[in-house]
Amino acid sequence: MSGYLNKCEFIGRLGTDPEYRDTQKGGYIVIFRLVLLESWKDKKTGECKERKEWIPVVIWNQVIAHTACSLLKKGSYVYISGRMQTRRWQDKSGNNCYTTEIVLQQFDGNLQILDIEDKIK
């Protein structure tokens, strides 16, 4: 055992429709952005404030990916469990860029649709 744990859990709404993408190795992934909303009351003004966090999600698990594409759309309310992973890529100018995402791998990760009743009507 390594003594480390890389697990992230979120409840939020899809900020984008799930997008199906083919991989170079012949498989496919599904990506979307999860929106987390934090709200509070400003102590000085009493005004309600909000902040949104946009979390990129990448699904490699084929069963979960199929479910996401079939049943989810922008605004769907979900629970996501996966690993945090940072990948490096290059932009059009050749600059190194980094993106941190929540990844649901082939044999781990979880997606639960919390507003499933709305999907089966």
Short mmCIF file of N, CA and C in Angstrom, two decimals, residues 4-100:
data_model
loop_
_atom_site.label_atom_id
_atom_site.label_comp_id
_atom_site.label_asym_id
_atom_site.label_seq_id
_atom_site.Cartn_x
_atom_site.Cartn_y
_atom_site.Cartn_z
N TYR A 4 -1.27 6.70 0.09
CA TYR A 4 -1.88 7.87 -0.50
C TYR A 4 -3.28 7.53 -0.99
N LEU A 5 -4.13 8.54 -1.04
CA LEU A 5 -5.48 8.35 -1.55
C LEU A 5 -5.80 9.47 -2.53
N ASN A 6 -6.18 9.10 -3.73
CA ASN A 6 -6.57 10.08 -4.74
C ASN A 6 -8.02 9.78 -5.10
N LYS A 7 -8.94 10.42 -4.40
CA LYS A 7 -10.36 10.23 -4.63
C LYS A 7 -11.08 11.55 -4.43
N CYS A 8 -11.91 11.90 -5.40
CA CYS A 8 -12.69 13.14 -5.34
C CYS A 8 -14.16 12.80 -5.50
N GLU A 9 -15.00 13.45 -4.72
CA GLU A 9 -16.44 13.26 -4.81
C GLU A 9 -17.10 14.63 -4.95
N PHE A 10 -18.04 14.71 -5.87
CA PHE A 10 -18.75 15.96 -6.11
C PHE A 10 -20.23 15.69 -6.37
N ILE A 11 -21.06 16.62 -5.95
CA ILE A 11 -22.46 16.64 -6.35
C ILE A 11 -22.68 17.99 -7.01
N GLY A 12 -23.18 17.94 -8.24
CA GLY A 12 -23.40 19.18 -8.96
C GLY A 12 -24.23 18.94 -10.21
N ARG A 13 -24.23 19.94 -11.06
CA ARG A 13 -25.00 19.86 -12.32
C ARG A 13 -24.05 19.93 -13.50
N LEU A 14 -24.41 19.23 -14.57
CA LEU A 14 -23.62 19.31 -15.78
C LEU A 14 -23.73 20.73 -16.34
N GLY A 15 -22.58 21.33 -16.59
CA GLY A 15 -22.54 22.66 -17.18
C GLY A 15 -22.51 22.61 -18.69
N THR A 16 -22.25 21.41 -19.23
CA THR A 16 -22.23 21.20 -20.68
C THR A 16 -22.87 19.84 -20.97
N ASP A 17 -23.34 19.66 -22.18
CA ASP A 17 -23.80 18.33 -22.58
C ASP A 17 -22.60 17.40 -22.64
N PRO A 18 -22.80 16.10 -22.34
CA PRO A 18 -21.71 15.14 -22.49
C PRO A 18 -21.26 15.08 -23.95
N GLU A 19 -19.95 15.01 -24.14
CA GLU A 19 -19.39 14.97 -25.49
C GLU A 19 -18.61 13.67 -25.68
N TYR A 20 -18.97 12.92 -26.70
CA TYR A 20 -18.35 11.65 -27.05
C TYR A 20 -17.13 11.94 -27.92
N ARG A 21 -15.97 11.33 -27.57
CA ARG A 21 -14.75 11.51 -28.37
C ARG A 21 -14.06 10.16 -28.57
N ASP A 22 -13.62 9.91 -29.78
CA ASP A 22 -12.83 8.72 -30.07
C ASP A 22 -11.41 8.93 -29.55
N THR A 23 -10.77 7.84 -29.11
CA THR A 23 -9.39 7.90 -28.67
C THR A 23 -8.47 7.37 -29.76
N GLN A 24 -7.18 7.63 -29.65
CA GLN A 24 -6.21 7.16 -30.63
C GLN A 24 -6.07 5.64 -30.62
N LYS A 25 -6.44 5.01 -29.52
CA LYS A 25 -6.31 3.55 -29.40
C LYS A 25 -7.58 2.81 -29.78
N GLY A 26 -8.54 3.50 -30.39
CA GLY A 26 -9.74 2.84 -30.88
C GLY A 26 -10.91 2.80 -29.91
N GLY A 27 -10.74 3.32 -28.71
CA GLY A 27 -11.85 3.37 -27.76
C GLY A 27 -12.55 4.71 -27.83
N TYR A 28 -13.25 5.04 -26.79
CA TYR A 28 -13.87 6.36 -26.72
C TYR A 28 -13.94 6.82 -25.28
N ILE A 29 -14.06 8.11 -25.12
CA ILE A 29 -14.25 8.73 -23.81
C ILE A 29 -15.44 9.69 -23.91
N VAL A 30 -15.94 10.06 -22.77
CA VAL A 30 -16.98 11.08 -22.70
C VAL A 30 -16.47 12.17 -21.76
N ILE A 31 -16.63 13.41 -22.19
CA ILE A 31 -16.20 14.54 -21.37
C ILE A 31 -17.37 15.50 -21.16
N PHE A 32 -17.33 16.18 -20.04
CA PHE A 32 -18.26 17.28 -19.76
C PHE A 32 -17.69 18.09 -18.62
N ARG A 33 -18.33 19.20 -18.33
CA ARG A 33 -17.92 20.03 -17.21
C ARG A 33 -19.03 20.03 -16.17
N LEU A 34 -18.62 19.79 -14.94
CA LEU A 34 -19.53 19.77 -13.81
C LEU A 34 -19.48 21.14 -13.13
N VAL A 35 -20.63 21.68 -12.80
CA VAL A 35 -20.70 22.97 -12.13
C VAL A 35 -21.08 22.77 -10.67
N LEU A 36 -20.26 23.33 -9.80
CA LEU A 36 -20.53 23.31 -8.36
C LEU A 36 -20.86 24.73 -7.94
N LEU A 37 -21.95 24.89 -7.25
CA LEU A 37 -22.41 26.22 -6.85
C LEU A 37 -22.24 26.38 -5.34
N GLU A 38 -21.56 27.43 -4.96
CA GLU A 38 -21.39 27.76 -3.55
C GLU A 38 -22.10 29.08 -3.31
N SER A 39 -22.91 29.15 -2.28
CA SER A 39 -23.61 30.40 -1.99
C SER A 39 -23.46 30.74 -0.51
N TRP A 40 -23.47 32.03 -0.21
CA TRP A 40 -23.34 32.50 1.15
C TRP A 40 -23.93 33.90 1.25
N LYS A 41 -24.11 34.34 2.46
CA LYS A 41 -24.62 35.69 2.70
C LYS A 41 -23.46 36.57 3.14
N ASP A 42 -23.28 37.69 2.47
CA ASP A 42 -22.23 38.64 2.80
C ASP A 42 -22.52 39.21 4.19
N LYS A 43 -21.55 39.10 5.10
CA LYS A 43 -21.75 39.54 6.48
C LYS A 43 -21.93 41.05 6.60
N LYS A 44 -21.29 41.80 5.72
CA LYS A 44 -21.39 43.26 5.80
C LYS A 44 -22.67 43.80 5.20
N THR A 45 -23.04 43.27 4.03
CA THR A 45 -24.19 43.83 3.30
C THR A 45 -25.47 43.01 3.44
N GLY A 46 -25.33 41.74 3.86
CA GLY A 46 -26.49 40.87 3.93
C GLY A 46 -26.92 40.32 2.58
N GLU A 47 -26.18 40.70 1.56
CA GLU A 47 -26.48 40.28 0.19
C GLU A 47 -26.09 38.81 -0.03
N CYS A 48 -26.92 38.09 -0.78
CA CYS A 48 -26.59 36.71 -1.14
C CYS A 48 -25.55 36.72 -2.26
N LYS A 49 -24.50 35.93 -2.09
CA LYS A 49 -23.41 35.84 -3.07
C LYS A 49 -23.33 34.41 -3.57
N GLU A 50 -22.78 34.26 -4.77
CA GLU A 50 -22.60 32.93 -5.38
C GLU A 50 -21.25 32.87 -6.07
N ARG A 51 -20.73 31.65 -6.09
CA ARG A 51 -19.52 31.38 -6.86
C ARG A 51 -19.69 30.01 -7.51
N LYS A 52 -19.29 29.92 -8.78
CA LYS A 52 -19.37 28.65 -9.49
C LYS A 52 -17.97 28.11 -9.73
N GLU A 53 -17.81 26.81 -9.51
CA GLU A 53 -16.59 26.10 -9.86
C GLU A 53 -16.92 25.19 -11.03
N TRP A 54 -16.11 25.23 -12.07
CA TRP A 54 -16.31 24.41 -13.25
C TRP A 54 -15.26 23.30 -13.24
N ILE A 55 -15.70 22.06 -13.13
CA ILE A 55 -14.80 20.92 -12.99
C ILE A 55 -14.85 20.07 -14.27
N PRO A 56 -13.72 19.94 -14.98
CA PRO A 56 -13.70 19.05 -16.15
C PRO A 56 -13.76 17.58 -15.69
N VAL A 57 -14.61 16.80 -16.34
CA VAL A 57 -14.77 15.37 -16.03
C VAL A 57 -14.49 14.57 -17.30
N VAL A 58 -13.69 13.51 -17.15
CA VAL A 58 -13.37 12.62 -18.26
C VAL A 58 -13.74 11.20 -17.85
N ILE A 59 -14.58 10.53 -18.66
CA ILE A 59 -15.02 9.17 -18.34
C ILE A 59 -14.40 8.19 -19.33
N TRP A 60 -13.54 7.30 -18.81
CA TRP A 60 -12.93 6.23 -19.61
C TRP A 60 -13.70 4.93 -19.48
N ASN A 61 -14.45 4.78 -18.40
CA ASN A 61 -15.24 3.57 -18.17
C ASN A 61 -16.36 3.52 -19.21
N GLN A 62 -16.35 2.50 -20.06
CA GLN A 62 -17.27 2.45 -21.20
C GLN A 62 -18.74 2.36 -20.80
N VAL A 63 -19.03 1.63 -19.74
CA VAL A 63 -20.43 1.51 -19.28
C VAL A 63 -20.93 2.86 -18.77
N ILE A 64 -20.13 3.51 -17.94
CA ILE A 64 -20.52 4.81 -17.41
C ILE A 64 -20.60 5.85 -18.53
N ALA A 65 -19.65 5.78 -19.47
CA ALA A 65 -19.64 6.72 -20.60
C ALA A 65 -20.92 6.58 -21.42
N HIS A 66 -21.32 5.34 -21.70
CA HIS A 66 -22.55 5.11 -22.46
C HIS A 66 -23.77 5.67 -21.72
N THR A 67 -23.82 5.42 -20.42
CA THR A 67 -24.93 5.94 -19.60
C THR A 67 -24.95 7.46 -19.64
N ALA A 68 -23.78 8.07 -19.52
CA ALA A 68 -23.70 9.54 -19.53
C ALA A 68 -24.23 10.10 -20.84
N CYS A 69 -23.83 9.51 -21.96
CA CYS A 69 -24.28 10.02 -23.26
C CYS A 69 -25.77 9.77 -23.48
N SER A 70 -26.27 8.67 -22.95
CA SER A 70 -27.68 8.30 -23.17
C SER A 70 -28.65 9.10 -22.31
N LEU A 71 -28.27 9.37 -21.05
CA LEU A 71 -29.24 9.92 -20.11
C LEU A 71 -28.96 11.34 -19.63
N LEU A 72 -27.73 11.82 -19.79
CA LEU A 72 -27.40 13.12 -19.22
C LEU A 72 -27.40 14.22 -20.27
N LYS A 73 -27.66 15.42 -19.80
CA LYS A 73 -27.57 16.61 -20.63
C LYS A 73 -27.22 17.78 -19.71
N LYS A 74 -26.94 18.90 -20.31
CA LYS A 74 -26.65 20.10 -19.53
C LYS A 74 -27.75 20.32 -18.51
N GLY A 75 -27.37 20.52 -17.25
CA GLY A 75 -28.34 20.74 -16.18
C GLY A 75 -28.64 19.51 -15.36
N SER A 76 -28.26 18.31 -15.83
CA SER A 76 -28.51 17.08 -15.07
C SER A 76 -27.80 17.16 -13.72
N TYR A 77 -28.47 16.62 -12.69
CA TYR A 77 -27.97 16.66 -11.32
C TYR A 77 -27.33 15.31 -11.02
N VAL A 78 -26.02 15.30 -10.68
CA VAL A 78 -25.29 14.03 -10.56
C VAL A 78 -24.34 14.03 -9.36
N TYR A 79 -24.00 12.81 -8.95
CA TYR A 79 -22.91 12.54 -8.01
C TYR A 79 -21.79 11.91 -8.83
N ILE A 80 -20.57 12.42 -8.67
CA ILE A 80 -19.40 11.92 -9.39
C ILE A 80 -18.34 11.53 -8.37
N SER A 81 -17.73 10.37 -8.57
CA SER A 81 -16.59 9.95 -7.77
C SER A 81 -15.50 9.50 -8.72
N GLY A 82 -14.32 10.07 -8.58
CA GLY A 82 -13.21 9.71 -9.46
C GLY A 82 -11.89 10.16 -8.88
N ARG A 83 -10.86 10.15 -9.73
CA ARG A 83 -9.52 10.55 -9.32
C ARG A 83 -9.16 11.88 -9.95
N MET A 84 -8.40 12.69 -9.22
CA MET A 84 -7.89 13.94 -9.78
C MET A 84 -6.63 13.60 -10.58
N GLN A 85 -6.57 14.16 -11.78
CA GLN A 85 -5.43 13.88 -12.65
C GLN A 85 -5.10 15.14 -13.45
N THR A 86 -3.82 15.47 -13.53
CA THR A 86 -3.38 16.62 -14.32
C THR A 86 -2.65 16.12 -15.55
N ARG A 87 -3.03 16.65 -16.70
CA ARG A 87 -2.35 16.25 -17.94
C ARG A 87 -1.75 17.48 -18.60
N ARG A 88 -0.68 17.22 -19.31
CA ARG A 88 0.01 18.28 -20.04
C ARG A 88 -0.34 18.18 -21.51
N TRP A 89 -0.53 19.32 -22.16
CA TRP A 89 -0.80 19.36 -23.59
C TRP A 89 -0.21 20.65 -24.14
N GLN A 90 -0.12 20.74 -25.44
CA GLN A 90 0.45 21.93 -26.06
C GLN A 90 -0.62 22.68 -26.85
N ASP A 91 -0.61 23.99 -26.71
CA ASP A 91 -1.54 24.80 -27.48
C ASP A 91 -1.02 24.99 -28.91
N LYS A 92 -1.74 25.74 -29.72
CA LYS A 92 -1.37 25.92 -31.13
C LYS A 92 -0.02 26.60 -31.31
N SER A 93 0.42 27.35 -30.29
CA SER A 93 1.71 28.03 -30.36
C SER A 93 2.86 27.18 -29.84
N GLY A 94 2.54 25.97 -29.37
CA GLY A 94 3.57 25.08 -28.85
C GLY A 94 3.86 25.27 -27.37
N ASN A 95 3.07 26.10 -26.70
CA ASN A 95 3.26 26.31 -25.26
C ASN A 95 2.68 25.14 -24.47
N ASN A 96 3.37 24.73 -23.42
CA ASN A 96 2.85 23.69 -22.55
C ASN A 96 1.71 24.25 -21.70
N CYS A 97 0.61 23.52 -21.65
CA CYS A 97 -0.56 23.88 -20.85
C CYS A 97 -0.89 22.69 -19.96
N TYR A 98 -1.55 22.95 -18.86
CA TYR A 98 -1.91 21.90 -17.92
C TYR A 98 -3.39 22.01 -17.60
N THR A 99 -4.04 20.85 -17.53
CA THR A 99 -5.44 20.78 -17.17
C THR A 99 -5.62 19.74 -16.08
N THR A 100 -6.28 20.12 -14.99
CA THR A 100 -6.59 19.18 -13.92
C THR A 100 -8.05 18.78 -14.08
#
